[in-house]
PDB file of C-alpha atoms in Angstrom:
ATOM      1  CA  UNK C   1      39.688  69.551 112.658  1.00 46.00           C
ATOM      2  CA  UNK C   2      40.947  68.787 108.748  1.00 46.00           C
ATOM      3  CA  UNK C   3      42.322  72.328 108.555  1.00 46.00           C
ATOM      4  CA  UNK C   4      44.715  72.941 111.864  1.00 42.00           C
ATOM      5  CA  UNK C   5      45.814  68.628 110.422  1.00 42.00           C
ATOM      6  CA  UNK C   6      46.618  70.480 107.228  1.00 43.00           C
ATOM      7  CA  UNK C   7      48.249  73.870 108.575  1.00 38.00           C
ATOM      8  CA  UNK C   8      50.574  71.938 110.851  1.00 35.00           C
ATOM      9  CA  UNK C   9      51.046  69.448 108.378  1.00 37.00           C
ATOM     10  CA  UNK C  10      52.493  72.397 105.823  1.00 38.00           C
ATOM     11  CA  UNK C  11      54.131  74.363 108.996  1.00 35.00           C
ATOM     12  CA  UNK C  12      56.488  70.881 109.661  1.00 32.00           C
ATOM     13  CA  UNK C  13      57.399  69.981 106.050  1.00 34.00           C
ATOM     14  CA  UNK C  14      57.244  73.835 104.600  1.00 37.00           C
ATOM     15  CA  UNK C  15      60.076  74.255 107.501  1.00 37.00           C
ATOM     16  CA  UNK C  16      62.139  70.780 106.469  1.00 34.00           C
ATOM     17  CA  UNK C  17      62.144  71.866 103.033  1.00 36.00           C
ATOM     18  CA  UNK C  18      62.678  75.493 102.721  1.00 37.00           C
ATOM     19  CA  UNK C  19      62.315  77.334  99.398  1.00 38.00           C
ATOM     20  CA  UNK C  20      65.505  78.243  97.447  1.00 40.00           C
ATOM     21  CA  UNK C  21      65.122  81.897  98.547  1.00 44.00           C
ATOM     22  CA  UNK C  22      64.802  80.992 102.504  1.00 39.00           C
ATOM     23  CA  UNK C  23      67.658  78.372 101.633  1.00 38.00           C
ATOM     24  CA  UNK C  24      69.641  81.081 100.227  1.00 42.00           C
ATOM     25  CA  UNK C  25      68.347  83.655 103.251  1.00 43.00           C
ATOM     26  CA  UNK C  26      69.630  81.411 105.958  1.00 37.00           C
ATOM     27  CA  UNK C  27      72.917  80.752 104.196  1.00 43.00           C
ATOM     28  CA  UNK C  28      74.031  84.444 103.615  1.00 44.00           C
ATOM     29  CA  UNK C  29      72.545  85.116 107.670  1.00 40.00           C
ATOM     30  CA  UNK C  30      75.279  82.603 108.795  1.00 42.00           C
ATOM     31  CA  UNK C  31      78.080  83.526 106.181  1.00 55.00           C
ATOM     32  CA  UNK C  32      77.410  86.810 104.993  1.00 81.00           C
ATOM     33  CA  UNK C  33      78.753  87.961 101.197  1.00 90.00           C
ATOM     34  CA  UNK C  34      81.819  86.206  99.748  1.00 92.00           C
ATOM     35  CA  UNK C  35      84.546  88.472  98.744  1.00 93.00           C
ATOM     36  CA  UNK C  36      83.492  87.550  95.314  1.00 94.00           C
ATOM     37  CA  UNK C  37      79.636  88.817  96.163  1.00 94.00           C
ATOM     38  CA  UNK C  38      78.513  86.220  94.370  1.00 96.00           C
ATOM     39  CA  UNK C  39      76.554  84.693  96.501  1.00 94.00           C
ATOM     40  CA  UNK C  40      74.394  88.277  97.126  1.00 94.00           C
ATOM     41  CA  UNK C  41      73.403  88.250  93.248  1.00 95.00           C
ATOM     42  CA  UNK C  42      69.570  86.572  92.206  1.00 96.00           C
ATOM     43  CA  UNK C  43      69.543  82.410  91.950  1.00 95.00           C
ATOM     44  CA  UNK C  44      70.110  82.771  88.180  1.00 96.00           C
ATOM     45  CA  UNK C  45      73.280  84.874  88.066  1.00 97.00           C
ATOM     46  CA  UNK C  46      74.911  82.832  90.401  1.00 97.00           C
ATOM     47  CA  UNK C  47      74.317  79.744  88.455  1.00 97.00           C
ATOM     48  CA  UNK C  48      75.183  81.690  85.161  1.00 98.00           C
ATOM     49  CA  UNK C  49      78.735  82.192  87.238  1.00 98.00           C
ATOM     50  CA  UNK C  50      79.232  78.792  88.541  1.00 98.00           C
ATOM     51  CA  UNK C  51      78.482  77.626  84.418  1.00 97.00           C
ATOM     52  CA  UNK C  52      80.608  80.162  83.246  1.00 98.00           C
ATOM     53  CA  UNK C  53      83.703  79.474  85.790  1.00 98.00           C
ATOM     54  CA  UNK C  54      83.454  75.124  84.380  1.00 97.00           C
ATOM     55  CA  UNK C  55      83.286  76.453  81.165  1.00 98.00           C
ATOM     56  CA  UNK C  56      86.214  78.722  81.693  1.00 98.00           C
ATOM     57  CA  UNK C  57      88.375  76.283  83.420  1.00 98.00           C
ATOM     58  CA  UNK C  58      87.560  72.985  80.573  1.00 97.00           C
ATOM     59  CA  UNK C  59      88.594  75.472  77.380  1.00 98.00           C
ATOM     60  CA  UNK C  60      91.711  76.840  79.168  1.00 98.00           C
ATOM     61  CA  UNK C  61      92.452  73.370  79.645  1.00 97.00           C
ATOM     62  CA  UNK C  62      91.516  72.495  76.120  1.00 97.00           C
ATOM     63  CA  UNK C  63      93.534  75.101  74.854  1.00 98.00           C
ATOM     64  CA  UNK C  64      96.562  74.337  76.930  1.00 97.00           C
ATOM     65  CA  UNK C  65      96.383  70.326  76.441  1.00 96.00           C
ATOM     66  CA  UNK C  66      96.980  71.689  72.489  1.00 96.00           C
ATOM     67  CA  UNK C  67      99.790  73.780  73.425  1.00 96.00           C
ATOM     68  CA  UNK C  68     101.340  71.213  75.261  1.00 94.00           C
ATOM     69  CA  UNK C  69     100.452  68.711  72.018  1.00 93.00           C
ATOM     70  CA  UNK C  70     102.269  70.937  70.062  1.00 94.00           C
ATOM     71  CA  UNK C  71     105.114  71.502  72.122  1.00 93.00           C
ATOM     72  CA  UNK C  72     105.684  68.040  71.931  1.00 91.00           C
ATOM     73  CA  UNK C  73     105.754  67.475  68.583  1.00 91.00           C
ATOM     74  CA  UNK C  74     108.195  70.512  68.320  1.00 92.00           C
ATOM     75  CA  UNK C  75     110.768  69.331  70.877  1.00 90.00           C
ATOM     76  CA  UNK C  76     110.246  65.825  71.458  1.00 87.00           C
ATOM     77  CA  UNK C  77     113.987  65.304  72.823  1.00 83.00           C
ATOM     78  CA  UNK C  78     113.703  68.117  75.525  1.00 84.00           C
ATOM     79  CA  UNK C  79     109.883  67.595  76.035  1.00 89.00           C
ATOM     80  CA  UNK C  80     110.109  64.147  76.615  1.00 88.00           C
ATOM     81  CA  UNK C  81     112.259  64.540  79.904  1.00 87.00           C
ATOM     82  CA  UNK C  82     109.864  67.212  81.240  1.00 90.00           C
ATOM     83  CA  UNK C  83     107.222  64.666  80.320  1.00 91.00           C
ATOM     84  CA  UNK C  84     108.921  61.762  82.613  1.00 90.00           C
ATOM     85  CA  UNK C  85     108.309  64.239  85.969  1.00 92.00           C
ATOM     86  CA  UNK C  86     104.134  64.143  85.464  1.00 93.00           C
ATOM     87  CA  UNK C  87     103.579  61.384  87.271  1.00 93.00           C
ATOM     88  CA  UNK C  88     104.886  62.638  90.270  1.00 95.00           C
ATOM     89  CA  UNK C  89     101.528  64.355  90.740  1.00 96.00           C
ATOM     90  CA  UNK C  90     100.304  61.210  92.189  1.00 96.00           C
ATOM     91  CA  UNK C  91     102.095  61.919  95.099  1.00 97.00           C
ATOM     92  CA  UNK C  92      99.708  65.268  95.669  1.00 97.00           C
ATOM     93  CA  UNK C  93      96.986  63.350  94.714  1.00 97.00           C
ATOM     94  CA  UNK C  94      97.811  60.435  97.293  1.00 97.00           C
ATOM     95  CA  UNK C  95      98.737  62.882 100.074  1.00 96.00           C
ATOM     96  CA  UNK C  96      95.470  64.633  99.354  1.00 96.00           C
ATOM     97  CA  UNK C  97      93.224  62.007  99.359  1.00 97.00           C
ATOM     98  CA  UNK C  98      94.527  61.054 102.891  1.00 97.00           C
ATOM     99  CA  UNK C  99      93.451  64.540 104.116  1.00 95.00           C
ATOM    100  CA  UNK C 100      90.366  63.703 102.859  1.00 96.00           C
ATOM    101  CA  UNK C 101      89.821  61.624 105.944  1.00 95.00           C
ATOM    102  CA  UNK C 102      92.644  63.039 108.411  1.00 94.00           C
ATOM    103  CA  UNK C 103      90.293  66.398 107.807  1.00 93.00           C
ATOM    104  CA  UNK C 104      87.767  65.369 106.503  1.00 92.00           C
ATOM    105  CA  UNK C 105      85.712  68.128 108.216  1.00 92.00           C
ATOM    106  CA  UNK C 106      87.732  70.670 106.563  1.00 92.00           C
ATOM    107  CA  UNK C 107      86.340  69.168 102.896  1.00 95.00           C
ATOM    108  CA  UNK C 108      82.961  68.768 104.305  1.00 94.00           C
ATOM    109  CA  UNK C 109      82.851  72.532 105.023  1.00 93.00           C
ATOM    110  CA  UNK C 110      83.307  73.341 101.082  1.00 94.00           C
ATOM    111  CA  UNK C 111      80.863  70.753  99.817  1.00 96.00           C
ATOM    112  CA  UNK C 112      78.160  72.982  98.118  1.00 96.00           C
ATOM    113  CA  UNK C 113      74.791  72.048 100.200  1.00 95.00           C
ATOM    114  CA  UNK C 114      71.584  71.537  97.781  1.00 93.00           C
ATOM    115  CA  UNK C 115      70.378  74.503  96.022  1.00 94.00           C
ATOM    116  CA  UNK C 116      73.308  75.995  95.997  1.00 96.00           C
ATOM    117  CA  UNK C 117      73.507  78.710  92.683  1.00 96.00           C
ATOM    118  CA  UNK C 118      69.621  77.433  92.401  1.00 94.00           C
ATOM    119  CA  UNK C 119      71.336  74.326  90.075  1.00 95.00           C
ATOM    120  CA  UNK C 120      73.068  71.749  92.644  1.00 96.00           C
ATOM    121  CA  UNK C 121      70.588  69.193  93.532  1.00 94.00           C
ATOM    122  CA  UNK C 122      73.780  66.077  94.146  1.00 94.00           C
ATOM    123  CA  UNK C 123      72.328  64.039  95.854  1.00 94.00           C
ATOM    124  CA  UNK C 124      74.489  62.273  98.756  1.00 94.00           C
ATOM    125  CA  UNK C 125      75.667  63.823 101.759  1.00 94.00           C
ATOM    126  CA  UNK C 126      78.667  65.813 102.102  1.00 95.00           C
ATOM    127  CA  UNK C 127      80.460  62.854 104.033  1.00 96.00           C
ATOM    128  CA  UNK C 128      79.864  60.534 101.439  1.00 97.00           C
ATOM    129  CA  UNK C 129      81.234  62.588  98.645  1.00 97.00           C
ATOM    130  CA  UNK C 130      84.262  63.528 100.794  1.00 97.00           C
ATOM    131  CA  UNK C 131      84.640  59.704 101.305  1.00 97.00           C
ATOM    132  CA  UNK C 132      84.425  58.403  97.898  1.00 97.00           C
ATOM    133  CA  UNK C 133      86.472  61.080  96.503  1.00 98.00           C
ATOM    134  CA  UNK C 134      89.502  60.828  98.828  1.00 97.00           C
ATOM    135  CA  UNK C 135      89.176  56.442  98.179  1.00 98.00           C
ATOM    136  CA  UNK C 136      89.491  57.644  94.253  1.00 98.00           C
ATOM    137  CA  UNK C 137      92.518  60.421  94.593  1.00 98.00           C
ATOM    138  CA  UNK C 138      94.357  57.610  96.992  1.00 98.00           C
ATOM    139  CA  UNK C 139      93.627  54.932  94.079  1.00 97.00           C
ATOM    140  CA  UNK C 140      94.629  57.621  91.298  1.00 97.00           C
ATOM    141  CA  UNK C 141      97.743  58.983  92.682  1.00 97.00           C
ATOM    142  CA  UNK C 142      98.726  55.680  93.471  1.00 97.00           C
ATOM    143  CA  UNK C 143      98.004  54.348  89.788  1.00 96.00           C
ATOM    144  CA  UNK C 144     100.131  56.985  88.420  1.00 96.00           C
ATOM    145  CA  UNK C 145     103.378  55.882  90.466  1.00 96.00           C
ATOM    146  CA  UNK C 146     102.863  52.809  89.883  1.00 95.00           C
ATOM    147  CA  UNK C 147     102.275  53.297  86.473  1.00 94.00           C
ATOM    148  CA  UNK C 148     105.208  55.394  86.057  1.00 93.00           C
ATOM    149  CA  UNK C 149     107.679  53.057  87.893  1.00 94.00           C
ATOM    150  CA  UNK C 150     106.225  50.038  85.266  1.00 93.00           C
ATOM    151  CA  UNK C 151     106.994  51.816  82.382  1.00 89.00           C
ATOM    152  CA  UNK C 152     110.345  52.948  83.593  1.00 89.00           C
ATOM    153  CA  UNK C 153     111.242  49.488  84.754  1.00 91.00           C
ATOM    154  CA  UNK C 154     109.728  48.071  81.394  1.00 89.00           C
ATOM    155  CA  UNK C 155     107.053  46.654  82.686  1.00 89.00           C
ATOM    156  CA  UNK C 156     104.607  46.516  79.512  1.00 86.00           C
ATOM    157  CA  UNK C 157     101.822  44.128  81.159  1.00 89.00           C
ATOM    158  CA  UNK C 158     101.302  47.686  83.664  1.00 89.00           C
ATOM    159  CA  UNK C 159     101.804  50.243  80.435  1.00 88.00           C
ATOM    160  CA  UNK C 160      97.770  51.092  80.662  1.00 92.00           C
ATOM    161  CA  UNK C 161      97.855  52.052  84.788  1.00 94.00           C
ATOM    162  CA  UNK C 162      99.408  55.518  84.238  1.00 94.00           C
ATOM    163  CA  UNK C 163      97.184  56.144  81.120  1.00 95.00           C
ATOM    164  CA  UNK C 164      94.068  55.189  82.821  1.00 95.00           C
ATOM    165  CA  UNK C 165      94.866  56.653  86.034  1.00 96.00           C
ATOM    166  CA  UNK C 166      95.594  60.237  84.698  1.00 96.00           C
ATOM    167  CA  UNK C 167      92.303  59.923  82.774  1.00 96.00           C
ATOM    168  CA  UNK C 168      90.599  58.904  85.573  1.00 97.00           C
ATOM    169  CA  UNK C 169      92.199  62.245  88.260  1.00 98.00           C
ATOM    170  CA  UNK C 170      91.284  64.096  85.167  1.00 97.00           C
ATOM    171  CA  UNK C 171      87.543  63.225  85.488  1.00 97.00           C
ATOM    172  CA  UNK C 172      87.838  63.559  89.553  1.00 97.00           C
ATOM    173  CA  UNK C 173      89.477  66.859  89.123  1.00 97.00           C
ATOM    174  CA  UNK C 174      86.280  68.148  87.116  1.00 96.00           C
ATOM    175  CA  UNK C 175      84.398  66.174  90.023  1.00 96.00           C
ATOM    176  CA  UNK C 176      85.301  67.889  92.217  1.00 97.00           C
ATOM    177  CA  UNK C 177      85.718  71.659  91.151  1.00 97.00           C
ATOM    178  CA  UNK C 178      82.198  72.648  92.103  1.00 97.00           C
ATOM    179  CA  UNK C 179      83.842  72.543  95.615  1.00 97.00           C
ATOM    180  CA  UNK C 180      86.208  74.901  94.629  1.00 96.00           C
ATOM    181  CA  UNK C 181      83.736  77.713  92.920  1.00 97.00           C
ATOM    182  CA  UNK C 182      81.076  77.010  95.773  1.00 97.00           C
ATOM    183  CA  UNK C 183      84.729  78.572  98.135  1.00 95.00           C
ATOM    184  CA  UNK C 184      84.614  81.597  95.576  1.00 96.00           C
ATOM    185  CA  UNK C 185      81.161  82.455  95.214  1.00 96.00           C
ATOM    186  CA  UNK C 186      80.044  81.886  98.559  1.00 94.00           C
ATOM    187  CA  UNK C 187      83.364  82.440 100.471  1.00 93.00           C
ATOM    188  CA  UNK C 188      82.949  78.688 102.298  1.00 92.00           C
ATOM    189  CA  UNK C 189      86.254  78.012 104.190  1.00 90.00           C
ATOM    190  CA  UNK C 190      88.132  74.859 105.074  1.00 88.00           C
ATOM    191  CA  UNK C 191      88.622  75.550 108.632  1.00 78.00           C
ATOM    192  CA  UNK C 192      90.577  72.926 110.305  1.00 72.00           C
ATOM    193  CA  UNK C 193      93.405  72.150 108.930  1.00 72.00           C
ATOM    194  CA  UNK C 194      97.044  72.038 110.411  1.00 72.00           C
ATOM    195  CA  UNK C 195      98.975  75.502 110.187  1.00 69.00           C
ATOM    196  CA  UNK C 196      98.264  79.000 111.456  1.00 68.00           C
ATOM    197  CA  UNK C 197      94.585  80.010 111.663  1.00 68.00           C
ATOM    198  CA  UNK C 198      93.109  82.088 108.464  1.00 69.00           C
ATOM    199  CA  UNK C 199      91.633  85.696 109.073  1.00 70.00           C
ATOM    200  CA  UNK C 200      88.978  84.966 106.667  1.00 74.00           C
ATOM    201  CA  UNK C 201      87.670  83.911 102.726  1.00 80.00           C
ATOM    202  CA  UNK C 202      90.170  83.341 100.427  1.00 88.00           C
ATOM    203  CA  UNK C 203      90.829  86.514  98.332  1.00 92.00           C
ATOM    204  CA  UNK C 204      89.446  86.487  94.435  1.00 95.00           C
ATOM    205  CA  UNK C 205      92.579  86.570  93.492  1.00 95.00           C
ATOM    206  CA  UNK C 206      93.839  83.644  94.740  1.00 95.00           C
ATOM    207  CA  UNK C 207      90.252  81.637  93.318  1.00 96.00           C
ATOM    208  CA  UNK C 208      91.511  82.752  90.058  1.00 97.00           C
ATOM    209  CA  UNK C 209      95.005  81.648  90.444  1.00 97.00           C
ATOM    210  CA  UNK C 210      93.245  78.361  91.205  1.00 96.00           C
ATOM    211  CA  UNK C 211      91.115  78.152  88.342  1.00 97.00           C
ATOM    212  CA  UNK C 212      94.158  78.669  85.979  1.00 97.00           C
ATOM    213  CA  UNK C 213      96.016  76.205  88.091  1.00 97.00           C
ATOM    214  CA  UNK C 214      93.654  73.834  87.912  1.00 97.00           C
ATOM    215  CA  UNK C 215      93.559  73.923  83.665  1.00 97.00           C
ATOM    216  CA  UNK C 216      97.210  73.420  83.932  1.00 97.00           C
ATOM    217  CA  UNK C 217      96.704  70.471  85.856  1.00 97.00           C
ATOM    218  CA  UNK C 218      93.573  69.250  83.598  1.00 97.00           C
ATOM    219  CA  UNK C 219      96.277  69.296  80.662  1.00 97.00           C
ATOM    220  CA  UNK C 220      99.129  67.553  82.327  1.00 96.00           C
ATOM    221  CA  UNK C 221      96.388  64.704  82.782  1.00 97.00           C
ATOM    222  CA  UNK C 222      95.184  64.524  79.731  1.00 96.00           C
ATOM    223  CA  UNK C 223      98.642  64.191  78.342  1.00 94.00           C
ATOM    224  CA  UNK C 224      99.547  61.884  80.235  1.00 94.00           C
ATOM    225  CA  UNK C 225      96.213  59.609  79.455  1.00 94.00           C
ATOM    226  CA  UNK C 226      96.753  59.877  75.546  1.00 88.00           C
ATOM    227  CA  UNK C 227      99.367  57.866  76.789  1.00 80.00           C
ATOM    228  CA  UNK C 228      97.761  54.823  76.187  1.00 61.00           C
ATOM    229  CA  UNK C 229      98.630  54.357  72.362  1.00 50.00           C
ATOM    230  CA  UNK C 230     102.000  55.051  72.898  1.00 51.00           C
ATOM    231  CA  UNK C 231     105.282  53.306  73.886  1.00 47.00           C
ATOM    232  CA  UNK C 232     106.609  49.403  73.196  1.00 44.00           C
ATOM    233  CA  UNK C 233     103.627  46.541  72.889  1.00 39.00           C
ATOM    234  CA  UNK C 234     104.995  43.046  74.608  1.00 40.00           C
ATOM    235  CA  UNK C 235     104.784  40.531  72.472  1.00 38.00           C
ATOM    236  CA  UNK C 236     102.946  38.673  74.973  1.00 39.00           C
ATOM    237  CA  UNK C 237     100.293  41.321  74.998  1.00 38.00           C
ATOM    238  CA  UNK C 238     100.368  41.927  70.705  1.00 39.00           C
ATOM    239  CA  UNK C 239      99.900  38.100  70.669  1.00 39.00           C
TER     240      UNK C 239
END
């Protein structure tokens, strides 16, 4: 009697949690190979692509948050009025993080599942994470124009809410951009959102475009957040 207990026993929890290989069996069955192919290589090149790509994107941003640095420091005069626009990314970052619950199916459908790449063992659901991170781009991008407006009005008790909001999208941003490689490697879709339908995966070319838009927007952050030490102290606050 012990060893049909014991068979079924392994039959019902072997099926509830599948190996990475089935995991990864069942996953190309429904979705097939991303334009990438990515998600046809073995476990350990995928996650040696989904490392590389975060590596990628952080030193382009790196490098461009210097160029920017330097730019600054070479025309501060003409720099200084492109600066004064940044801000108005909290507006994309506000209107986004509404979508995140307006579509919030749409977001779900790029959240990478566990065992994606043979690395992504998040734990939370995919609602969660599309809940918490649409509460923290709403927050951010509404930090920023705040922030912005205070310093433009003079506000100096506000002076640390742009700061600390751009640092803060800047750490989402990374947050979130496994969402973003799990669309290139494994071709995952946000179907349902407004406009015409889409034929299919987003082409490679366009992932990349994304990447290198997405250093750009790591560097406009982060200067923005250095921020902080900058600009007139109230006396109340220097007190």
């Amino acid at each position: 009697n012990g060893e049909p207990r014991r068979t079924m026993r392994a039959a019902v929890f072997g099926a509830r949690r599948p190996t990475l290989a089935r995991a990864a069996a069942v996953r190309m069955a429904i979705t097939g190979p991303a334009p990438s192919g990515v998600n046809m290589l073995p476990v350990w090149e995928q996650a040696a692509v989904f490392g590389g790509t975060l590596v990628a994107i952080s030193v382009g941003a790196l490098v461009l948050t210097a160029l920017l640095s330097a730019a600054e420091r070479a025309l501060p005069g003409t720099f200084k009025g492109w600066k004064s626009t940044w801000p108005l990314l909290g507006a994309v970052f506000l209107a986004a993080g509404i979508t995140h619950f307006s579509f919030h199916g749409a977001y779900e459908a790029i959240y990478p599942p566990q065992g994606t790449w043979g690395v992504w063992q998040l734990p939370g659901s995919a609602e969660f994470h599309v809940a918490w991170t649409g509460v923290a781009e709403i927050a951010g991008g509404a930090g920023l124009l705040i922030g912005a407006a205070a310093d433009a009005l003079g506000f100096a008790r506000l002076r640390w809410l742009k700061p600390s909001s751009a640092a803060c999208l800047a750490a989402l941003t990374l947050a979130v951009t496994p969402a973003n490689v799990y669309m290139y490697t494994h071709g995952a879709m946000m179907d349902g959102l407004p406009g015409p339908p889409v034929d299919g995966p987003i082409p490679v070319s366009a992932h990349f475009a994304r990447f290198a838009l997405q250093a750009v927007l790591l560097a406009l952050l982060a200067g923005m957040a250095r921020d902080a030490s900058s600009g007139p102290v109230d006396d109340e606050l220097s007190a």
